[in-house]
Short mmCIF file of C-alpha atoms in Angstrom, two decimals:
data_model
loop_
_atom_site.label_atom_id
_atom_site.label_comp_id
_atom_site.label_asym_id
_atom_site.label_seq_id
_atom_site.Cartn_x
_atom_site.Cartn_y
_atom_site.Cartn_z
CA MET A 48 89.00 83.76 112.76
CA ALA A 49 91.37 86.71 113.13
CA LEU A 50 92.44 88.24 109.83
CA GLU A 51 95.15 90.80 109.05
CA THR A 52 94.04 93.39 106.48
CA LEU A 53 95.78 96.39 104.97
CA ASN A 54 94.31 98.99 102.66
CA LYS A 55 95.75 98.82 99.13
CA ASP A 56 95.69 102.63 99.03
CA ASP A 57 98.61 102.53 101.47
CA ILE A 58 100.91 101.23 98.71
CA ALA A 59 103.45 104.01 98.17
CA SER A 60 106.74 102.46 97.09
CA PRO A 61 107.73 102.23 93.38
CA ASN A 62 107.04 98.49 93.43
CA GLY A 63 103.82 99.20 95.29
CA ASN A 64 102.66 101.64 92.63
CA LYS A 65 103.57 99.10 89.96
CA ALA A 66 101.56 96.42 91.78
CA LYS A 67 98.58 98.74 92.25
CA SER A 68 98.55 99.63 88.55
CA MET A 69 98.89 95.99 87.51
CA LEU A 70 96.08 94.82 89.80
CA ALA A 71 93.76 97.60 88.63
CA ARG A 72 94.40 96.55 85.04
CA ILE A 73 93.62 92.90 85.81
CA GLN A 74 90.45 93.80 87.72
CA SER A 75 89.15 95.84 84.79
CA SER A 76 89.85 93.04 82.31
CA LYS A 77 86.81 91.74 80.43
CA ASP A 78 88.14 88.18 80.58
CA LEU A 79 89.35 87.83 84.16
CA ALA A 80 90.07 84.10 83.86
CA ALA A 81 92.39 84.61 80.88
CA SER A 82 94.28 87.30 82.85
CA ILE A 83 95.25 84.97 85.71
CA PRO A 84 98.43 83.59 83.99
CA LEU A 85 99.52 87.17 83.24
CA LEU A 86 98.81 88.15 86.86
CA ILE A 87 100.95 85.27 88.17
CA ASN A 88 103.87 86.16 85.87
CA GLU A 89 103.80 89.82 86.92
CA LEU A 90 103.65 88.91 90.61
CA LYS A 91 106.64 86.57 90.13
CA GLU A 92 108.56 89.44 88.55
CA LEU A 93 107.48 91.80 91.35
CA TRP A 94 109.04 89.62 94.05
CA ASP A 95 111.68 87.98 91.82
CA CYS A 96 110.49 84.54 92.93
CA GLU A 97 110.30 81.08 91.37
CA ALA A 98 106.55 80.55 91.70
CA ILE A 99 103.23 81.93 92.97
CA THR A 100 100.32 79.78 94.10
CA LEU A 101 96.95 81.52 94.37
CA PHE A 102 94.47 79.52 96.45
CA ALA A 103 90.72 80.16 96.75
CA LEU A 104 88.63 79.03 99.72
CA ASP A 105 86.15 76.14 99.47
CA ARG A 106 84.18 76.62 102.70
CA ASP A 107 81.97 73.55 102.31
CA LYS A 108 84.91 71.16 102.01
CA ARG A 109 87.10 73.25 104.33
CA GLN A 110 89.86 73.24 101.74
CA LEU A 111 91.97 75.58 99.64
CA PHE A 112 92.14 74.99 95.88
CA SER A 113 94.52 76.58 93.37
CA ARG A 114 93.16 79.18 90.95
CA ASN A 115 96.30 79.19 88.78
CA LYS A 116 97.29 76.04 86.90
CA ILE A 117 100.53 74.51 88.18
CA ILE A 118 101.12 71.84 85.52
CA ASP A 119 98.93 70.47 82.74
CA SER A 120 98.70 67.02 84.31
CA GLN A 121 97.36 68.48 87.57
CA PRO A 122 95.25 71.56 86.86
CA GLU A 123 94.04 71.90 90.47
CA VAL A 124 95.88 71.52 93.78
CA ARG A 125 93.85 71.14 96.98
CA VAL A 126 95.06 71.69 100.54
CA ASP A 127 93.16 70.99 103.77
CA ILE A 128 92.70 73.90 106.17
CA SER A 129 94.74 72.49 109.03
CA THR A 130 98.10 72.82 110.72
CA SER A 131 99.65 70.12 108.52
CA SER A 132 100.78 72.68 105.88
CA LEU A 133 101.77 76.33 105.89
CA ALA A 134 98.98 77.31 103.47
CA GLY A 135 96.39 75.48 105.59
CA TYR A 136 97.82 76.97 108.78
CA VAL A 137 97.63 80.55 107.44
CA ALA A 138 94.03 79.95 106.32
CA ALA A 139 93.18 78.65 109.80
CA VAL A 140 94.76 81.44 111.87
CA GLY A 141 94.45 84.32 109.36
CA LYS A 142 97.99 85.62 109.89
CA ALA A 143 100.72 86.06 107.28
CA VAL A 144 104.10 84.35 107.69
CA ASN A 145 107.51 85.12 106.19
CA ILE A 146 109.96 82.21 106.48
CA SER A 147 113.63 82.35 105.52
CA ASP A 148 113.98 78.54 105.27
CA ALA A 149 110.84 76.46 104.77
CA TYR A 150 112.83 73.32 105.68
CA SER A 151 114.06 74.64 109.02
CA GLN A 152 112.13 72.69 111.66
CA GLU A 153 113.22 75.19 114.29
CA GLU A 154 111.70 78.08 112.32
CA LEU A 155 108.49 76.16 111.55
CA THR A 156 108.03 75.17 115.20
CA GLN A 157 107.78 78.86 116.11
CA PHE A 158 104.41 78.85 114.35
CA HIS A 159 103.16 75.30 115.06
CA PRO A 160 104.95 72.04 115.99
CA LYS A 161 103.08 69.94 113.40
CA LEU A 162 103.77 72.07 110.31
CA SER A 163 105.17 70.16 107.33
CA GLN A 164 108.28 71.39 105.53
CA GLY A 165 108.33 73.26 102.21
CA SER A 166 105.65 74.78 100.01
CA THR A 167 102.72 72.98 98.40
CA LEU A 168 104.65 72.88 95.10
CA ASP A 169 107.70 71.00 96.37
CA SER A 170 106.25 67.50 95.98
CA ILE A 171 104.57 68.38 92.67
CA VAL A 172 107.48 69.83 90.66
CA SER A 173 110.51 68.40 92.54
CA MET A 174 111.33 71.76 94.08
CA ARG A 175 113.03 72.61 97.38
CA THR A 176 111.64 75.88 98.68
CA ARG A 177 113.84 77.98 100.91
CA SER A 178 112.34 81.45 101.34
CA LEU A 179 108.53 81.52 101.51
CA MET A 180 105.80 84.07 102.18
CA VAL A 181 102.28 82.77 102.87
CA LEU A 182 99.49 85.34 103.19
CA PRO A 183 95.74 85.28 103.84
CA ILE A 184 93.71 86.99 101.10
CA PRO A 185 90.74 88.95 102.47
CA HIS A 186 87.66 90.47 100.87
CA ASN A 187 85.38 92.65 102.99
CA LYS A 188 87.27 91.43 106.08
CA LYS A 189 86.54 87.78 105.27
CA LEU A 190 89.00 85.14 104.14
CA VAL A 191 88.60 84.24 100.46
CA GLY A 192 91.97 82.63 99.79
CA VAL A 193 95.69 82.25 100.48
CA MET A 194 98.75 83.18 98.42
CA GLU A 195 102.14 81.47 98.49
CA VAL A 196 105.15 83.50 97.25
CA ILE A 197 107.69 80.76 96.71
CA HIS A 198 111.49 80.92 96.78
CA ARG A 199 113.30 84.16 95.98
CA LYS A 200 115.54 83.50 92.97
CA ASN A 201 118.80 84.78 94.48
CA GLY A 202 118.39 82.45 97.46
CA ASP A 203 118.02 85.23 100.06
CA PRO A 204 115.02 85.56 102.41
CA PHE A 205 112.24 87.95 101.46
CA THR A 206 112.78 91.35 103.07
CA GLU A 207 110.40 93.15 105.42
CA LYS A 208 109.59 95.62 102.62
CA GLU A 209 108.64 92.75 100.31
CA PHE A 210 106.56 91.16 103.08
CA LYS A 211 104.79 94.47 103.70
CA LEU A 212 104.11 94.86 99.98
CA ALA A 213 102.66 91.33 99.83
CA ARG A 214 100.25 92.15 102.68
CA GLU A 215 99.26 95.38 100.97
CA VAL A 216 98.57 93.57 97.68
CA ALA A 217 96.43 90.86 99.32
CA PRO A 218 93.10 92.82 99.53
CA ALA A 219 93.23 93.62 95.80
CA LEU A 220 93.80 89.92 95.09
CA GLY A 221 90.78 89.26 97.30
CA GLN A 222 88.58 91.25 94.91
CA ILE A 223 89.86 89.18 91.99
CA LEU A 224 89.16 85.87 93.79
CA PHE A 225 85.70 87.12 94.78
CA LYS A 226 84.85 87.96 91.15
CA LEU A 227 86.12 84.57 89.99
CA GLU A 228 83.90 82.88 92.57
CA GLU A 229 80.91 84.90 91.34
CA GLN A 230 81.56 83.79 87.75
CA TYR A 231 82.64 80.17 88.22
CA GLY A 232 81.68 79.22 91.77
CA MET A 233 83.89 76.48 93.19
CA GLY A 234 84.45 75.06 89.71
CA PRO A 235 87.69 75.31 87.74
CA ILE A 236 88.48 78.28 85.53
CA PRO A 237 87.87 77.47 81.85
CA ALA A 238 91.00 76.25 80.13
CA GLU A 239 92.85 78.52 77.75
CA PRO A 240 92.11 78.03 74.05
CA GLN A 241 93.97 74.97 72.84
CA VAL A 242 97.10 75.97 70.94
CA THR A 243 99.08 73.27 69.19
CA PRO A 244 102.82 73.02 69.87
CA GLU A 245 103.41 73.89 66.20
CA GLU A 246 101.39 77.11 66.54
CA ARG A 247 103.18 78.03 69.75
CA LEU A 248 106.54 77.28 68.12
CA HIS A 249 105.63 79.53 65.19
CA THR A 250 104.64 82.35 67.57
CA ILE A 251 107.96 82.06 69.45
CA SER A 252 109.93 82.10 66.18
CA GLN A 253 108.17 85.30 65.13
CA ALA A 254 108.91 86.89 68.52
CA ILE A 255 112.60 85.93 68.23
CA HIS A 256 112.98 87.50 64.79
CA SER A 257 111.11 90.66 65.82
CA ALA A 258 113.29 91.22 68.93
CA LYS A 259 115.09 94.56 68.91
CA ASN A 260 118.40 93.18 70.18
CA ILE A 261 120.11 90.13 71.65
CA ASP A 262 119.48 91.31 75.22
CA GLU A 263 115.74 91.19 74.57
CA ILE A 264 116.08 87.59 73.40
CA LEU A 265 118.27 86.60 76.38
CA ILE A 266 115.93 88.15 78.96
CA GLU A 267 112.38 88.73 77.70
CA LEU A 268 111.52 85.66 75.59
CA LYS A 269 112.30 82.98 78.14
CA ASP A 270 108.80 82.59 79.61
CA SER A 271 107.14 81.72 76.31
CA ILE A 272 109.81 79.06 75.60
CA LEU A 273 109.38 77.63 79.12
CA LYS A 274 105.66 77.28 78.49
CA LEU A 275 106.27 75.42 75.23
CA PHE A 276 108.52 72.83 76.89
CA GLU A 277 106.75 72.81 80.29
CA SER A 278 110.14 73.35 81.87
CA GLN A 279 111.16 74.96 85.15
CA ALA A 280 114.11 77.00 83.88
CA ILE A 281 115.84 78.04 80.67
CA THR A 282 119.14 79.74 79.93
CA ILE A 283 120.02 81.13 76.50
CA TYR A 284 123.77 81.69 76.08
CA ALA A 285 125.55 83.78 73.47
CA VAL A 286 129.21 83.25 72.48
CA ASP A 287 132.12 85.52 73.37
CA GLN A 288 134.67 84.33 70.81
CA HIS A 289 137.55 86.39 72.17
CA SER A 290 137.38 85.05 75.72
CA ASN A 291 136.34 81.54 74.60
CA GLU A 292 133.27 81.74 76.84
CA ILE A 293 129.50 81.63 76.62
CA PHE A 294 127.44 84.18 78.53
CA SER A 295 123.84 84.87 79.41
CA LYS A 296 121.93 87.65 81.14
CA VAL A 297 119.53 87.05 84.01
CA LYS A 298 117.03 89.57 85.32
CA SER A 299 116.92 89.71 89.13
CA GLY A 300 114.40 92.31 90.27
CA GLU A 301 115.45 95.56 88.61
CA GLN A 302 119.05 94.37 88.04
CA ILE A 303 120.42 92.43 85.08
CA ASN A 304 123.28 90.10 85.95
CA GLU A 305 125.64 88.31 83.58
CA ILE A 306 126.57 84.62 83.79
CA ARG A 307 129.78 83.42 82.09
CA LEU A 308 130.99 79.86 81.52
CA PRO A 309 134.17 78.63 79.82
CA ILE A 310 133.72 76.56 76.67
CA SER A 311 134.90 73.33 78.30
CA PRO A 312 133.54 70.19 80.03
CA VAL A 313 133.35 71.92 83.45
CA SER A 314 129.65 72.53 82.77
CA ILE A 315 127.00 70.95 80.57
CA ALA A 316 126.39 74.15 78.59
CA GLY A 317 130.15 74.61 78.17
CA TRP A 318 130.49 71.06 76.82
CA ILE A 319 127.60 71.60 74.37
CA ALA A 320 129.42 74.69 73.06
CA MET A 321 132.75 72.85 72.86
CA GLU A 322 131.47 69.73 71.07
CA GLN A 323 128.57 71.47 69.26
CA LYS A 324 126.33 68.51 70.13
CA SER A 325 122.90 68.27 71.78
CA VAL A 326 122.26 66.50 75.09
CA ASN A 327 119.17 65.10 76.81
CA ILE A 328 120.05 64.00 80.33
CA ALA A 329 117.58 62.30 82.69
CA ASP A 330 119.56 62.98 85.89
CA VAL A 331 122.45 65.45 85.98
CA TYR A 332 123.66 64.02 89.30
CA ASN A 333 124.17 60.60 87.70
CA GLU A 334 127.91 60.64 86.93
CA ASP A 335 127.70 57.50 84.78
CA GLU A 336 125.13 59.18 82.53
CA LEU A 337 127.37 62.24 82.18
CA LYS A 338 130.38 60.07 81.30
CA ASP A 339 128.43 58.69 78.34
CA PHE A 340 128.93 62.12 76.76
CA HIS A 341 132.46 62.94 77.99
CA THR A 342 134.73 61.48 80.66
CA ASP A 343 135.42 64.93 82.13
CA LEU A 344 131.86 66.27 81.89
CA ARG A 345 130.64 67.71 85.19
CA PHE A 346 127.41 69.28 86.39
CA ASP A 347 127.98 72.61 88.12
CA SER A 348 125.81 72.27 91.24
CA SER A 349 126.75 75.69 92.66
CA TRP A 350 123.51 77.25 91.39
CA ASP A 351 121.45 74.48 93.04
CA LYS A 352 123.19 75.17 96.35
CA LYS A 353 122.65 78.90 96.03
CA SER A 354 119.04 78.83 94.82
CA GLY A 355 117.79 75.80 96.75
CA ASN A 356 116.44 74.15 93.60
CA ILE A 357 117.25 70.56 92.67
CA SER A 358 118.19 70.12 89.03
CA LYS A 359 117.38 66.77 87.46
CA SER A 360 116.59 66.59 83.76
CA VAL A 361 118.55 68.85 81.39
CA MET A 362 118.25 69.28 77.63
CA GLY A 363 120.59 71.52 75.65
CA CYS A 364 121.24 72.38 72.01
CA PRO A 365 124.03 74.30 70.28
CA MET A 366 122.87 77.29 68.23
CA LEU A 367 124.65 76.90 64.88
CA TYR A 368 124.54 79.16 61.83
CA SER A 369 126.36 77.81 58.75
CA GLY A 370 128.45 75.64 61.05
CA LYS A 371 129.46 78.58 63.28
CA LEU A 372 128.57 78.47 66.98
CA MET A 373 126.30 81.37 67.95
CA GLY A 374 125.27 80.17 71.41
CA VAL A 375 123.63 77.45 73.51
CA VAL A 376 120.05 76.97 74.70
CA GLN A 377 119.64 74.89 77.88
CA LEU A 378 116.38 73.75 79.53
CA VAL A 379 116.28 72.43 83.11
CA ASN A 380 113.69 70.21 84.83
CA LYS A 381 110.64 68.98 82.95
CA LEU A 382 107.72 69.95 85.21
CA ASN A 383 106.34 66.41 85.32
CA GLY A 384 109.68 65.18 86.71
CA GLU A 385 110.42 63.02 83.67
CA LYS A 386 113.09 63.21 80.98
CA PHE A 387 112.53 65.58 78.05
CA THR A 388 110.81 63.78 75.16
CA GLU A 389 111.86 63.24 71.55
CA GLN A 390 109.24 65.82 70.57
CA ASP A 391 110.96 68.27 72.95
CA GLU A 392 114.29 67.52 71.27
CA LYS A 393 112.86 68.32 67.82
CA ALA A 394 111.27 71.55 69.08
CA ALA A 395 114.51 72.55 70.85
CA SER A 396 116.45 71.98 67.63
CA ILE A 397 114.06 74.30 65.75
CA ILE A 398 114.30 76.94 68.50
CA ALA A 399 118.12 76.69 68.45
CA GLU A 400 118.24 77.17 64.66
CA THR A 401 115.89 80.16 64.91
CA LEU A 402 117.95 81.73 67.71
CA ALA A 403 121.20 81.16 65.77
CA LEU A 404 119.80 82.96 62.72
CA ALA A 405 118.52 85.81 64.90
CA PHE A 406 121.88 86.15 66.67
CA HIS A 407 123.67 86.18 63.30
CA ASN A 408 121.36 88.90 61.96
CA GLN A 409 121.77 90.95 65.14
CA SER A 410 125.57 90.68 65.01
CA LYS A 411 125.64 92.20 61.52
CA PHE A 412 124.25 95.47 62.87
CA VAL A 413 126.17 95.62 66.16
CA GLU A 414 129.69 97.01 66.23
CA PRO A 415 131.80 94.31 67.88
CA LYS A 416 133.54 95.22 71.11
CA PRO A 417 137.23 95.97 70.37
CA THR A 418 139.81 93.55 71.72
CA LYS A 419 143.58 93.56 72.05
CA PHE A 420 143.78 91.86 68.66
CA SER A 421 141.12 93.75 66.68
CA TYR A 422 143.87 95.51 64.69
CA LEU A 423 145.13 92.12 63.45
CA THR A 424 141.70 90.94 62.25
CA HIS A 425 140.64 94.31 60.78
CA ASN A 426 143.84 94.51 58.73
CA GLY A 427 143.65 90.92 57.48
CA ILE A 428 146.77 89.78 59.32
CA ILE A 429 144.80 86.89 60.86
CA THR A 430 141.20 85.68 60.54
CA GLU A 431 138.59 85.49 63.30
CA GLU A 432 138.70 81.70 63.04
CA GLU A 433 142.48 81.63 63.52
CA LEU A 434 142.15 83.93 66.53
CA THR A 435 139.45 81.71 68.06
CA GLN A 436 141.54 78.56 67.55
CA SER A 437 144.62 80.24 69.03
CA THR A 438 142.60 81.44 72.04
CA ALA A 439 141.35 77.90 72.69
CA LYS A 440 144.90 76.50 72.40
CA ALA A 441 146.33 79.17 74.74
CA ARG A 442 143.63 78.43 77.33
CA LYS A 443 144.12 74.65 77.06
CA ASN A 444 147.93 74.82 77.38
CA GLN A 445 147.88 77.75 79.85
CA LEU A 446 150.09 79.90 77.63
CA ASP A 447 149.98 83.57 76.66
CA LEU A 448 147.90 84.12 73.54
CA GLU A 449 150.57 86.51 72.23
CA SER A 450 153.14 83.69 72.33
CA ILE A 451 150.82 81.37 70.39
CA LEU A 452 150.18 84.06 67.75
CA MET A 453 153.88 84.72 67.20
CA LYS A 454 154.96 81.07 67.27
CA ASP A 455 152.15 79.30 65.39
CA LEU A 456 150.85 82.05 63.08
CA LYS A 457 154.20 83.85 62.69
CA ILE A 458 152.71 87.23 63.66
CA GLN A 459 155.46 89.86 63.71
CA ARG A 460 156.15 91.56 67.02
CA LYS A 461 155.70 95.03 65.46
CA ASP A 462 152.18 94.12 64.25
CA LEU A 463 151.30 92.76 67.66
CA GLY A 464 152.63 95.98 69.19
CA LYS A 465 150.47 98.12 66.88
CA SER A 466 147.43 96.08 67.88
CA LEU A 467 148.14 96.62 71.57
CA GLU A 468 148.77 100.34 70.99
CA SER A 469 145.43 100.62 69.21
CA PHE A 470 143.56 98.86 72.03
CA TYR A 471 145.17 100.54 75.05
CA ASP A 472 145.71 103.92 73.35
CA LEU A 473 149.24 103.95 74.80
CA PRO A 474 152.69 103.59 73.17
CA TYR A 475 154.05 100.05 72.86
CA PHE A 476 157.56 99.44 74.22
CA GLY A 477 159.03 96.24 72.75
CA TYR A 478 161.97 94.29 74.08
CA SER A 479 165.44 95.45 73.06
CA ASP A 480 168.78 94.26 74.45
CA THR A 481 170.24 97.72 73.84
CA VAL A 482 167.97 99.43 76.38
CA ILE A 483 169.53 99.96 79.81
CA LEU A 484 167.26 101.02 82.66
CA PRO A 485 168.70 103.55 85.16
CA ALA A 486 169.56 101.81 88.44
CA GLU A 487 167.96 104.58 90.53
CA ASN A 488 164.56 103.68 89.08
CA LEU A 489 164.74 100.30 90.83
CA THR A 490 165.90 101.62 94.21
CA GLY A 491 163.86 100.04 97.02
CA LEU A 492 162.01 97.67 94.66
CA ASN A 493 162.15 93.88 94.80
CA ARG A 494 163.05 92.56 91.34
CA ASN A 495 161.32 89.21 91.92
CA PHE A 496 158.15 91.10 92.82
CA LEU A 497 158.39 93.17 89.63
CA ALA A 498 158.91 90.07 87.46
CA LYS A 499 156.01 88.25 89.10
CA ASN A 500 153.60 91.17 88.60
CA PHE A 501 154.79 92.11 85.08
CA TRP A 502 155.67 95.79 85.50
CA ILE A 503 158.80 97.92 85.87
CA PRO A 504 159.56 101.68 86.10
CA VAL A 505 161.44 102.78 82.98
CA GLN A 506 161.64 106.56 83.37
CA LYS A 507 161.35 109.16 86.12
CA GLU A 508 160.83 112.83 85.34
CA ASN A 509 160.20 115.27 88.19
CA ASN A 510 157.28 113.75 90.13
CA LYS A 511 156.10 111.51 87.27
CA ILE A 512 157.08 107.88 86.70
CA THR A 513 156.63 106.00 83.41
CA ILE A 514 155.71 102.34 83.95
CA LEU A 515 156.17 99.43 81.55
CA ILE A 516 153.24 97.08 82.25
CA ASN A 517 151.50 94.14 80.59
CA ASP A 518 147.90 95.30 81.30
CA PRO A 519 147.37 99.07 81.70
CA ASN A 520 143.59 98.52 82.07
CA ASN A 521 143.91 96.52 85.30
CA PRO A 522 142.69 98.96 88.00
CA ASP A 523 143.88 96.82 90.94
CA LYS A 524 147.41 96.62 89.58
CA ILE A 525 147.53 100.38 88.89
CA LEU A 526 146.28 101.11 92.43
CA ASN A 527 148.97 98.88 93.95
CA ILE A 528 151.66 100.64 91.92
CA LYS A 529 150.44 104.05 93.09
CA GLN A 530 150.75 102.88 96.69
CA ILE A 531 154.38 101.90 96.08
CA PHE A 532 155.15 105.43 94.84
CA PRO A 533 153.21 107.60 97.31
CA LYS A 534 153.14 111.37 97.19
CA ASN A 535 154.95 113.55 99.72
CA VAL A 536 153.34 114.03 103.14
CA LEU A 537 151.85 117.43 103.92
CA VAL A 538 152.14 118.80 107.47
CA ARG A 539 149.33 121.27 108.19
CA PHE A 540 148.50 123.44 111.21
CA ARG A 541 145.07 124.78 112.06
CA LYS A 542 145.07 128.29 113.50
CA ASP A 543 141.93 130.30 114.21
CA GLY A 544 139.90 127.90 112.07
CA THR A 545 142.22 128.13 109.08
CA CYS A 546 144.29 125.10 108.02
CA THR A 547 147.57 126.03 106.33
CA ILE A 548 150.42 123.91 104.95
CA TYR A 549 153.45 124.18 107.22
CA GLU A 550 155.86 121.78 105.54
CA GLU A 551 156.12 119.02 102.91
CA ILE A 552 158.22 115.97 103.82
CA PRO A 553 159.17 112.77 101.91
CA SER A 554 156.75 109.88 102.36
CA ILE A 555 159.43 107.62 103.86
CA TYR A 556 159.37 109.79 107.03
CA LYS A 557 155.59 109.59 107.44
CA GLN A 558 155.43 106.63 109.84
CA ALA A 559 158.44 107.80 111.86
CA LEU A 560 156.83 111.21 112.34
CA ILE A 561 153.51 109.68 113.43
CA SER A 562 155.28 107.38 115.90
CA ARG A 563 157.21 110.33 117.37
CA ILE A 564 154.01 112.33 117.87
CA LYS A 565 152.39 109.29 119.56
CA ILE A 566 155.36 108.99 121.96
CA MET A 567 155.19 112.69 122.81
CA SER A 568 151.43 112.31 123.40
CA ARG A 569 151.96 109.18 125.54
CA LEU A 570 149.96 106.98 123.16
CA ASP A 571 150.47 103.33 122.18
CA ILE A 572 152.64 103.40 119.04
CA ALA A 573 151.75 99.75 118.23
CA GLU A 574 148.02 100.52 117.98
CA ARG A 575 147.11 101.44 114.40
CA ARG A 576 143.41 100.60 114.21
CA MET A 577 141.66 102.02 117.28
CA PRO A 578 141.42 105.83 117.75
CA GLN A 579 143.41 107.23 120.68
CA ASP A 580 143.21 110.50 122.57
CA GLY A 581 146.29 112.38 123.73
CA LYS A 582 147.86 115.81 123.97
CA ILE A 583 151.27 117.45 123.94
CA LYS A 584 152.17 120.24 126.32
CA MET A 585 154.99 122.52 125.15
CA LYS A 586 156.64 125.57 126.69
CA TYR A 587 158.30 128.38 124.81
CA GLY A 588 161.14 130.52 126.23
#
């Protein structure tokens, strides 16, 4: 059989160097079998994918069998070497494939008309694979296995660089599979030492309390919690009290992205934060089951559509410290396809309490991010709890928070102004019926437009204009205002390679001047997008 091979010494990219170092470390490990779970996790991080399946070759039975455990109830997965599956097809022909949609019959037919859809994991863990790389693993130019790189997390296809890296990594994986075959033959790898759920829970609790910061908890500790619950995905949310939202951070390759959800029934995690109650849902697409918790509760399926995964079972717990909400922990999809158990609920409650305490301890040492109303809380004018309640009321009734603070909590306008001055580092200009704005400041401006966008020019001095605005930190609004008050137009001539300013004219004449030049050059004055060539011939004297 033909077999594609690439030398691992060709790996030159940063990710390639990382892979080479990681594989060398695994190969030199004294306990190679125990290093396989670590290898799989690092490969998943390398390609930012949902799963990796590492198959070894059983020549006698003409089958592939998994070397990494998929789920506890099915420690070994076997696939026939045939054209009925992508893994079997790659083993048969010895050529790597990179598929953007493993359920596209048109794309599969390009390789073989009888290929089945999806990866080998789809039927096992209720997954729907979209992007998929399947590669032969060689050792000394002979096939020893096949690797599946399953479903890039952001939903995009794997790139050519990632495909090239996978082919470059394959020979090093071949050495690992060859050594495993020498040690264990065609038999299964010895199971990891049995660790009780209580011991694993204790280890996770220690790791949570020893984390350096909240980001480390949100990003780095997820895998160990997933293993405890045998779950496909986990999200740990922290609370942003000032925006009445919960947020989490997700690592995608080298980037860290932030997810934000309102504390409301528009999502399951948002409802958990709002009601401060736990949920254990068997099927998130069952609307009747969701209504048992809240009539307006909805499952946000946008992530399923983007990632290609199918969410089913969901368990979530509020993270409470002394009755105060610190965050939400949410687990998605029990690997066996069933609902999370009562034992899972108890363990999740313990994890949530531990996380809440850790978040509380972390918050004591982190300077909170200043808000528009920090002055009010720092000076004892209102409490954090009153601010949180007012924020929730303003969001619910779609009112300005400032109006709620002045009406319900009787905050004086001058104190509110000082708070805004402190936040924006700009002078506050309160309403006064004695102030009259010069009419020339509003020349050429639509008053309805100004009222709708909450800004108005109050003073003009030389070439500078002072603006009264509701949000000075909004870059889009500031940019739009600058375009309304453009600078004068400079007319420059180039002579002997030197460009000098000939004249400066008001901006209102800019378009008229350009149109006149186009007419003199016999160009289309209506065309403003495509470049045009023209020239003007003038005679002197």
